[in-house]
Amino acid sequence: MNFLSSLKGIPLKRKPEVEEFPLLPLRELVLFPQTVVPVFITYKMGIIAVDEALKRDMRLFAACFKTQERGETYAAGTVVRIVQHLRLPDSTFRVVLQGEYRGLIVSSVRNTAVAVVRVEPIKAVSEEPASPEVIALIRAVQKSFIQYAELSKKVNNDTITAVEKTESVERIANLICNALVIKADRKVSLLSIRDPGERLDTLLETLELENEIFGIQKNISGKVKTRMEKNQREYILHEQLKEIHKELGKNEEEDEFAELERSIEEKHPGEEVLLKAQKEITRLRKLQPLSPEAGVLRGYLEWIADLPWSEYSADVGDLGKAEQILDEDHFDMRKAKERILEFIAVRQLVSLENTQSGIKGPILCFVGPPGTGKTSLGKSVARALGRRFVRISLGGVRDEAEIRGHRKTYVGALPGKIIQSICKAGTINPVFLLDEIDKLSSDFRGDPASALLEVLDPEQNSNFTDHYMEVAYDLSKVLFITTANSLHNLPYPLLDRMEIIEIPGYGENEKLAIAQQFLVPKELRENGLGAATITFTDEAIREIIRYWTMESGVRGLEREIARCVRRIARDAVKDEYGKDPEKPIISFHKAVDREDLEKLLGRRKYKNDVVFKEARIGVSYGLAWTETGGTILPVETSRFEGNGELIITGNIGDVMKESARIALSYLRSIQDRYEFLVEDLGKTDFHVHVPEGAIPKDGPSAGITLAASLLSTLCEAPPKAGIAMTGELTLTGRILPIGGLKEKLLAAIRNGMEQVLLPEDNRDDWAELDGDVKSSIAIEFVEKAEDAFTILFDEGIRKLAGSTKTAIRPVSLRHRKKHGYEGSLHYKGH
């Protein structure tokens, strides 16, 4: 039945001012006048309203719920008449409703079982004939609605025809609003507008917005369709091309797969790798070229084809030339250079065939402070051997997959850094530098240090298996070099697999030689003054080392020299050198002396450590090792009356706190041998402080220093000035050996110490030091703490030879004078 055509002859009833109607709430449905809509009434409130309307005049007030929870309704709605109704077996209704006029709820009728509301008609503001502006709006709305109907394809032809023929503002607005597919709140807004012009204007704006949205959707759909058609077209053309090649007796894909297989075979991998590759190529042939799995397999096979499986770089056989290259690039580093030369010598004694099958590359670990040339030494080793060089930085690496790779089932999977770097090197025997191995981390993704156990084990790395590659790769020919600033953070199993070569810090004379031979010429070249005649005096270099740098390496020294050279370059440009033909840069001369440094570098940056020139009671000087080199460790002690407590401050670690307790306990055990000016140790508190509290300090090597400071306080006798010491103290007074000897001695020399006390067991380490360090400071080797006390203090602190250990102890003459009882002896029981 065509409801729109049946409405053409229905006269519009005169709308009374206010009438009462049963309220029919609707969900997500807004009814408009002059429209006929079938509705199913399935909820209780609606069924009661229909029953009430059937008892009255068949009319209802239809309003839409504001929310889906069926609570409050909008105030604006439509008075509708029940044209047809059918009660279903489950007591629900199917009704056909005809809209009569728009209305607004004024109030509700109380004391009724049915929701009844009073409704006021929504009248137009003016009922005069349409103005030209309104007529123009009507035509614009009609045109926009026809466009909307074409785009949405959801408007029937009867509605389009009715909209085109009508000239009534009310009728055209109602028909279009009913046909629009928009949200209920926007429809209610259009329903409640009184002014015809404003209603048409809002309707036109809504239509234009919907048309624009349809246009954007159509554009997006077109692009997607174009891409799909392009992919389909490529697929069809590809299939046609395959058929053409078949007719011509060719097969492009077969040629591609055969070429891939041939490139893998030419690399001469092992039989296992070859079988794996052939299996994957067979799988690849059966897959569609555009499938994701085909891309994964193709990438995997390309990695196998790119890896060097049998390519070697020939090693340099001239031992003298290799030694010359190492000496050209680095000063000193005797142990590291000797180890590399030993490796080359062994290679010369083994034939090439046996070399490739038998000898394994060493795994070296260069340990030393920053700036000592560990990383650059790796490059120099590669140049001396004539091998390719690759480097990966392990600082901050915390994912095991960085070493072993991801399994190729993951999206974007790649081999680990080891395989990637070998592929980059292009040979099976490069020099492989694992930089900053002590900076490895670990978290829930795994422990990279444990993954390196297989890489750095000469017995296992011949069958290293990357998760991505899934086949064994031989790393035994690789010369692995690792670098670290400290070995404390490395797991013992990893440390056990490496050959440790210490690269200690440089002394002042070594830094001077490095600066004059390497750093100054390098900075002159890099700053455009290579042709000029610029020299640095030895005194100037020493001043820079002492007062502008505080390091074991030469990185800071290089920076300061570069600052000097840049300032000199600026002065040369100001004087027109290099620009004026009469002033070529080769004619520029400059000699940098110590007096020029303030102008070139500014004020001095560093002073000596906290060292007093004069001897002081309770102050002794130890030597500490850090990752950046050695330093002086002053220890201060004071005593006062208390409960025998030992207070330790200065950001001290547990091991060093234990050393202080051991030192105090040892001194208690030997109190009968020294003149302690303390009446009762049990009623005396000691406060031990190590200055520069912001810096953490720990380790056992300050034991003898702590004991000397405590003894000085107990005897009120200062240790001799200019003496530093280091050594671990035991409870029985033995002094145990320490590490980092060279760095500690360099710190003592830098701070003007005249003598250093070392443990007797470090005598062999002292013998291996360079001559310039040995000649710069005096050394005394001590085996027991009392030997050190004899050197540090005058004999006045020791008791007379005739005194023996008893239960009572005489108070010293000095103490008796102090307290005014010189002529008598005062005994204190223990």
GROMACS .gro file of C-alpha atoms in nm, residues 231-580:
model
  350
  231ASN     CA    1   4.660  -0.635  -0.685
  232GLN     CA    2   4.413  -0.852  -0.873
  233ARG     CA    3   4.538  -0.716  -1.204
  234GLU     CA    4   4.899  -0.785  -1.109
  235TYR     CA    5   4.808  -1.136  -1.003
  236ILE     CA    6   4.624  -1.202  -1.333
  237LEU     CA    7   4.912  -1.059  -1.538
  238HIS     CA    8   5.158  -1.263  -1.337
  239GLU     CA    9   4.959  -1.581  -1.404
  240GLN     CA   10   4.936  -1.492  -1.774
  241LEU     CA   11   5.310  -1.430  -1.784
  242LYS     CA   12   5.368  -1.772  -1.629
  243GLU     CA   13   5.158  -1.932  -1.901
  244ILE     CA   14   5.346  -1.740  -2.172
  245HIS     CA   15   5.679  -1.856  -2.030
  246LYS     CA   16   5.551  -2.211  -2.023
  247GLU     CA   17   5.456  -2.188  -2.390
  248LEU     CA   18   5.803  -2.054  -2.468
  249GLY     CA   19   5.967  -2.330  -2.263
  250LYS     CA   20   6.086  -2.088  -1.994
  251ASN     CA   21   5.999  -2.058  -1.627
  252GLU     CA   22   6.083  -1.728  -1.455
  253GLU     CA   23   6.011  -1.850  -1.105
  254GLU     CA   24   6.209  -2.167  -1.159
  255ASP     CA   25   6.498  -1.949  -1.278
  256GLU     CA   26   6.469  -1.733  -0.964
  257PHE     CA   27   6.464  -2.032  -0.731
  258ALA     CA   28   6.743  -2.202  -0.920
  259GLU     CA   29   6.954  -1.888  -0.900
  260LEU     CA   30   6.893  -1.865  -0.525
  261GLU     CA   31   6.987  -2.231  -0.480
  262ARG     CA   32   7.294  -2.187  -0.696
  263SER     CA   33   7.411  -1.881  -0.497
  264ILE     CA   34   7.382  -2.083  -0.174
  265GLU     CA   35   7.572  -2.377  -0.321
  266GLU     CA   36   7.851  -2.145  -0.439
  267LYS     CA   37   7.911  -2.039  -0.078
  268HIS     CA   38   7.995  -2.406   0.007
  269PRO     CA   39   7.801  -2.431   0.334
  270GLY     CA   40   7.784  -2.755   0.523
  271GLU     CA   41   7.561  -3.041   0.416
  272GLU     CA   42   7.312  -2.964   0.693
  273VAL     CA   43   7.275  -2.603   0.573
  274LEU     CA   44   7.238  -2.710   0.212
  275LEU     CA   45   6.964  -2.961   0.294
  276LYS     CA   46   6.782  -2.701   0.502
  277ALA     CA   47   6.800  -2.446   0.221
  278GLN     CA   48   6.676  -2.695  -0.040
  279LYS     CA   49   6.385  -2.789   0.185
  280GLU     CA   50   6.284  -2.424   0.229
  281ILE     CA   51   6.316  -2.357  -0.147
  282THR     CA   52   6.084  -2.652  -0.214
  283ARG     CA   53   5.830  -2.500   0.027
  284LEU     CA   54   5.871  -2.160  -0.136
  285ARG     CA   55   5.792  -2.300  -0.481
  286LYS     CA   56   5.451  -2.418  -0.359
  287LEU     CA   57   5.350  -2.082  -0.210
  288GLN     CA   58   5.181  -1.791  -0.381
  289PRO     CA   59   5.434  -1.514  -0.451
  290LEU     CA   60   5.229  -1.253  -0.262
  291SER     CA   61   5.163  -1.462   0.050
  292PRO     CA   62   5.327  -1.343   0.376
  293GLU     CA   63   5.498  -1.678   0.435
  294ALA     CA   64   5.665  -1.654   0.095
  295GLY     CA   65   5.824  -1.322   0.198
  296VAL     CA   66   5.951  -1.473   0.524
  297LEU     CA   67   6.106  -1.773   0.348
  298ARG     CA   68   6.262  -1.560   0.078
  299GLY     CA   69   6.423  -1.333   0.340
  300TYR     CA   70   6.552  -1.637   0.530
  301LEU     CA   71   6.708  -1.790   0.219
  302GLU     CA   72   6.869  -1.458   0.128
  303TRP     CA   73   7.035  -1.447   0.472
  304ILE     CA   74   7.176  -1.795   0.412
  305ALA     CA   75   7.300  -1.687   0.068
  306ASP     CA   76   7.461  -1.368   0.205
  307LEU     CA   77   7.647  -1.529   0.495
  308PRO     CA   78   8.015  -1.616   0.441
  309TRP     CA   79   8.042  -1.992   0.486
  310SER     CA   80   8.391  -2.049   0.350
  311GLU     CA   81   8.538  -1.706   0.258
  312TYR     CA   82   8.864  -1.633   0.438
  313SER     CA   83   9.083  -1.324   0.443
  314ALA     CA   84   9.453  -1.410   0.417
  315ASP     CA   85   9.645  -1.323   0.733
  316VAL     CA   86   9.958  -1.108   0.723
  317GLY     CA   87  10.259  -1.340   0.744
  318ASP     CA   88  10.525  -1.076   0.814
  319LEU     CA   89  10.576  -1.061   1.188
  320GLY     CA   90  10.791  -0.748   1.165
  321LYS     CA   91  10.532  -0.560   0.960
  322ALA     CA   92  10.256  -0.652   1.204
  323GLU     CA   93  10.467  -0.528   1.494
  324GLN     CA   94  10.537  -0.205   1.306
  325ILE     CA   95  10.163  -0.146   1.249
  326LEU     CA   96  10.084  -0.204   1.616
  327ASP     CA   97  10.360   0.037   1.724
  328GLU     CA   98  10.243   0.301   1.476
  329ASP     CA   99   9.892   0.307   1.617
  330HIS     CA  100   9.951   0.270   1.993
  331PHE     CA  101  10.213   0.355   2.248
  332ASP     CA  102  10.328   0.084   2.491
  333MET     CA  103  10.052  -0.180   2.558
  334ARG     CA  104  10.328  -0.440   2.566
  335LYS     CA  105  10.119  -0.736   2.687
  336ALA     CA  106   9.844  -0.693   2.430
  337LYS     CA  107  10.088  -0.651   2.144
  338GLU     CA  108  10.292  -0.954   2.251
  339ARG     CA  109   9.979  -1.171   2.256
  340ILE     CA  110   9.883  -1.067   1.903
  341LEU     CA  111  10.235  -1.127   1.776
  342GLU     CA  112  10.233  -1.472   1.938
  343PHE     CA  113   9.913  -1.552   1.752
  344ILE     CA  114  10.068  -1.445   1.420
  345ALA     CA  115  10.381  -1.650   1.491
  346VAL     CA  116  10.173  -1.962   1.558
  347ARG     CA  117   9.983  -1.906   1.234
  348GLN     CA  118  10.311  -1.897   1.044
  349LEU     CA  119  10.409  -2.236   1.183
  350VAL     CA  120  10.084  -2.400   1.073
  351SER     CA  121   9.997  -2.463   0.712
  352LEU     CA  122   9.694  -2.286   0.561
  353GLU     CA  123   9.496  -2.610   0.541
  354ASN     CA  124   9.558  -2.695   0.904
  355THR     CA  125   9.490  -2.335   1.000
  356GLN     CA  126   9.143  -2.350   0.854
  357SER     CA  127   9.059  -2.678   1.019
  358GLY     CA  128   9.256  -2.681   1.342
  359ILE     CA  129   9.376  -2.354   1.499
  360LYS     CA  130   9.111  -2.152   1.679
  361GLY     CA  131   9.096  -1.778   1.721
  362PRO     CA  132   9.184  -1.656   2.071
  363ILE     CA  133   8.925  -1.477   2.284
  364LEU     CA  134   9.090  -1.176   2.444
  365CYS     CA  135   8.952  -0.932   2.699
  366PHE     CA  136   9.116  -0.590   2.725
  367VAL     CA  137   9.048  -0.446   3.071
  368GLY     CA  138   9.139  -0.095   3.173
  369PRO     CA  139   9.019   0.256   3.253
  370PRO     CA  140   8.836   0.465   2.988
  371GLY     CA  141   9.047   0.641   2.731
  372THR     CA  142   9.338   0.398   2.730
  373GLY     CA  143   9.284   0.287   2.368
  374LYS     CA  144   9.114  -0.050   2.407
  375THR     CA  145   8.866  -0.007   2.123
  376SER     CA  146   9.116   0.149   1.884
  377LEU     CA  147   9.359  -0.132   1.966
  378GLY     CA  148   9.102  -0.378   1.827
  379LYS     CA  149   9.105  -0.191   1.495
  380SER     CA  150   9.483  -0.190   1.499
  381VAL     CA  151   9.488  -0.567   1.556
  382ALA     CA  152   9.266  -0.619   1.252
  383ARG     CA  153   9.498  -0.401   1.041
  384ALA     CA  154   9.805  -0.585   1.167
  385LEU     CA  155   9.649  -0.924   1.083
  386GLY     CA  156   9.508  -0.809   0.748
  387ARG     CA  157   9.154  -0.909   0.851
  388ARG     CA  158   8.815  -0.742   0.831
  389PHE     CA  159   8.702  -0.560   1.145
  390VAL     CA  160   8.351  -0.553   1.292
  391ARG     CA  161   8.235  -0.405   1.619
  392ILE     CA  162   7.917  -0.418   1.825
  393SER     CA  163   7.853  -0.222   2.142
  394LEU     CA  164   7.700  -0.424   2.425
  395GLY     CA  165   7.637  -0.127   2.653
  396GLY     CA  166   7.276  -0.141   2.775
  397VAL     CA  167   7.189  -0.459   2.581
  398ARG     CA  168   6.936  -0.650   2.794
  399ASP     CA  169   6.761  -0.880   2.545
  400GLU     CA  170   6.903  -1.224   2.475
  401ALA     CA  171   6.757  -1.204   2.121
  402GLU     CA  172   7.009  -0.925   2.045
  403ILE     CA  173   7.276  -1.196   2.056
  404ARG     CA  174   7.093  -1.506   1.932
  405GLY     CA  175   6.824  -1.346   1.714
  406HIS     CA  176   6.446  -1.396   1.703
  407ARG     CA  177   6.275  -1.703   1.569
  408LYS     CA  178   6.161  -1.637   1.214
  409THR     CA  179   5.797  -1.704   1.300
  410TYR     CA  180   5.782  -1.356   1.458
  411VAL     CA  181   5.692  -1.054   1.245
  412GLY     CA  182   6.002  -0.859   1.151
  413ALA     CA  183   6.239  -1.126   1.289
  414LEU     CA  184   6.611  -1.090   1.218
  415PRO     CA  185   6.930  -1.277   1.312
  416GLY     CA  186   7.120  -1.159   1.619
  417LYS     CA  187   7.401  -0.905   1.617
  418ILE     CA  188   7.665  -1.179   1.590
  419ILE     CA  189   7.533  -1.320   1.260
  420GLN     CA  190   7.452  -0.974   1.124
  421SER     CA  191   7.807  -0.853   1.189
  422ILE     CA  192   7.962  -1.166   1.035
  423CYS     CA  193   7.747  -1.109   0.727
  424LYS     CA  194   7.865  -0.747   0.717
  425ALA     CA  195   8.230  -0.855   0.745
  426GLY     CA  196   8.195  -1.095   0.451
  427THR     CA  197   8.455  -1.339   0.583
  428ILE     CA  198   8.451  -1.625   0.831
  429ASN     CA  199   8.760  -1.501   1.020
  430PRO     CA  200   8.720  -1.130   1.101
  431VAL     CA  201   8.842  -0.950   1.411
  432PHE     CA  202   8.521  -0.917   1.613
  433LEU     CA  203   8.517  -0.651   1.888
  434LEU     CA  204   8.253  -0.685   2.162
  435ASP     CA  205   8.275  -0.340   2.318
  436GLU     CA  206   8.176  -0.259   2.679
  437ILE     CA  207   8.098  -0.619   2.773
  438ASP     CA  208   8.081  -0.520   3.141
  439LYS     CA  209   7.780  -0.293   3.069
  440LEU     CA  210   7.546  -0.582   2.981
  441SER     CA  211   7.209  -0.587   3.159
  442SER     CA  212   6.939  -0.848   3.204
  443ASP     CA  213   6.562  -0.848   3.255
  444PHE     CA  214   6.255  -1.064   3.185
  445ARG     CA  215   6.363  -1.098   2.820
  446GLY     CA  216   6.671  -1.299   2.913
  447ASP     CA  217   7.036  -1.262   3.007
  448PRO     CA  218   7.266  -1.162   2.717
  449ALA     CA  219   7.575  -1.252   2.923
  450SER     CA  220   7.458  -1.612   2.937
  451ALA     CA  221   7.393  -1.610   2.562
  452LEU     CA  222   7.756  -1.503   2.511
  453LEU     CA  223   7.882  -1.814   2.690
  454GLU     CA  224   7.837  -2.015   2.371
  455VAL     CA  225   7.981  -1.741   2.149
  456LEU     CA  226   8.299  -1.698   2.355
  457ASP     CA  227   8.369  -2.065   2.425
  458PRO     CA  228   8.629  -2.204   2.180
  459GLU     CA  229   8.494  -2.555   2.239
  460GLN     CA  230   8.134  -2.463   2.152
  461ASN     CA  231   8.132  -2.173   1.910
  462SER     CA  232   8.215  -2.394   1.613
  463ASN     CA  233   7.845  -2.490   1.623
  464PHE     CA  234   7.683  -2.160   1.718
  465THR     CA  235   7.309  -2.172   1.643
  466ASP     CA  236   7.118  -1.851   1.591
  467HIS     CA  237   6.743  -1.872   1.664
  468TYR     CA  238   6.661  -1.718   1.326
  469MET     CA  239   6.904  -1.922   1.116
  470GLU     CA  240   6.822  -2.257   1.284
  471VAL     CA  241   7.146  -2.406   1.147
  472ALA     CA  242   7.492  -2.421   1.305
  473TYR     CA  243   7.749  -2.157   1.211
  474ASP     CA  244   8.123  -2.186   1.276
  475LEU     CA  245   8.262  -1.897   1.485
  476SER     CA  246   8.582  -2.074   1.586
  477LYS     CA  247   8.793  -1.888   1.325
  478VAL     CA  248   8.683  -1.547   1.450
  479LEU     CA  249   8.929  -1.352   1.665
  480PHE     CA  250   8.704  -1.222   1.942
  481ILE     CA  251   8.822  -0.920   2.142
  482THR     CA  252   8.614  -0.785   2.429
  483THR     CA  253   8.669  -0.462   2.621
  484ALA     CA  254   8.570  -0.374   2.977
  485ASN     CA  255   8.645  -0.108   3.236
  486SER     CA  256   8.596  -0.349   3.525
  487LEU     CA  257   8.561  -0.725   3.571
  488HIS     CA  258   8.342  -0.703   3.883
  489ASN     CA  259   8.014  -0.706   3.686
  490LEU     CA  260   8.102  -1.003   3.465
  491PRO     CA  261   7.970  -1.351   3.556
  492TYR     CA  262   8.250  -1.592   3.643
  493PRO     CA  263   8.161  -1.849   3.371
  494LEU     CA  264   8.192  -1.575   3.109
  495LEU     CA  265   8.512  -1.444   3.263
  496ASP     CA  266   8.660  -1.794   3.263
  497ARG     CA  267   8.626  -1.821   2.885
  498MET     CA  268   8.836  -1.513   2.810
  499GLU     CA  269   9.205  -1.440   2.823
  500ILE     CA  270   9.236  -1.127   3.039
  501ILE     CA  271   9.489  -0.865   2.927
  502GLU     CA  272   9.509  -0.562   3.154
  503ILE     CA  273   9.564  -0.225   2.993
  504PRO     CA  274   9.652  -0.002   3.288
  505GLY     CA  275   9.637   0.375   3.297
  506TYR     CA  276   9.922   0.587   3.169
  507GLY     CA  277  10.183   0.764   3.377
  508GLU     CA  278  10.277   1.126   3.319
  509ASN     CA  279  10.575   1.040   3.102
  510GLU     CA  280  10.368   0.796   2.897
  511LYS     CA  281  10.098   1.058   2.845
  512LEU     CA  282  10.363   1.306   2.740
  513ALA     CA  283  10.500   1.064   2.480
  514ILE     CA  284  10.150   0.980   2.351
  515ALA     CA  285  10.063   1.350   2.321
  516GLN     CA  286  10.379   1.442   2.133
  517GLN     CA  287  10.382   1.137   1.903
  518PHE     CA  288  10.011   1.085   1.837
  519LEU     CA  289   9.766   1.341   1.973
  520VAL     CA  290   9.926   1.671   1.867
  521PRO     CA  291   9.992   1.564   1.504
  522LYS     CA  292   9.640   1.418   1.481
  523GLU     CA  293   9.469   1.736   1.607
  524LEU     CA  294   9.680   1.956   1.380
  525ARG     CA  295   9.569   1.751   1.077
  526GLU     CA  296   9.203   1.747   1.178
  527ASN     CA  297   9.193   2.123   1.242
  528GLY     CA  298   9.360   2.234   0.920
  529LEU     CA  299   9.702   2.315   1.065
  530GLY     CA  300   9.890   2.009   0.941
  531ALA     CA  301  10.112   2.221   0.715
  532ALA     CA  302  10.183   2.483   0.982
  533THR     CA  303  10.471   2.466   1.227
  534ILE     CA  304  10.309   2.433   1.569
  535THR     CA  305  10.480   2.274   1.865
  536PHE     CA  306  10.388   2.206   2.225
  537THR     CA  307  10.670   2.212   2.480
  538ASP     CA  308  10.698   1.923   2.723
  539GLU     CA  309  10.631   2.163   3.012
  540ALA     CA  310  10.304   2.273   2.849
  541ILE     CA  311  10.189   1.912   2.800
  542ARG     CA  312  10.274   1.827   3.162
  543GLU     CA  313  10.078   2.128   3.286
  544ILE     CA  314   9.773   2.016   3.085
  545ILE     CA  315   9.807   1.663   3.226
  546ARG     CA  316   9.834   1.786   3.586
  547TYR     CA  317   9.582   2.070   3.600
  548TRP     CA  318   9.336   2.027   3.313
  549THR     CA  319   9.283   1.650   3.321
  550MET     CA  320   9.216   1.395   3.594
  551GLU     CA  321   9.213   1.054   3.427
  552SER     CA  322   9.406   0.736   3.365
  553GLY     CA  323   9.356   0.750   2.988
  554VAL     CA  324   9.424   1.023   2.736
  555ARG     CA  325   9.074   1.108   2.612
  556GLY     CA  326   9.052   1.424   2.822
  557LEU     CA  327   9.409   1.517   2.726
  558GLU     CA  328   9.315   1.486   2.359
  559ARG     CA  329   9.015   1.717   2.412
  560GLU     CA  330   9.227   1.984   2.581
  561ILE     CA  331   9.492   1.968   2.308
  562ALA     CA  332   9.214   2.001   2.050
  563ARG     CA  333   9.087   2.313   2.232
  564CYS     CA  334   9.433   2.464   2.214
  565VAL     CA  335   9.468   2.385   1.844
  566ARG     CA  336   9.123   2.530   1.761
  567ARG     CA  337   9.207   2.853   1.943
  568ILE     CA  338   9.537   2.871   1.754
  569ALA     CA  339   9.351   2.808   1.424
  570ARG     CA  340   9.115   3.098   1.501
  571ASP     CA  341   9.410   3.328   1.568
  572ALA     CA  342   9.570   3.219   1.239
  573VAL     CA  343   9.254   3.299   1.043
  574LYS     CA  344   9.230   3.640   1.212
  575ASP     CA  345   9.584   3.713   1.094
  576GLU     CA  346   9.480   3.624   0.734
  577TYR     CA  347   9.694   3.309   0.718
  578GLY     CA  348   9.567   3.075   0.446
  579LYS     CA  349   9.364   3.352   0.278
  580ASP     CA  350   9.632   3.600   0.180
   0.00000   0.00000   0.00000
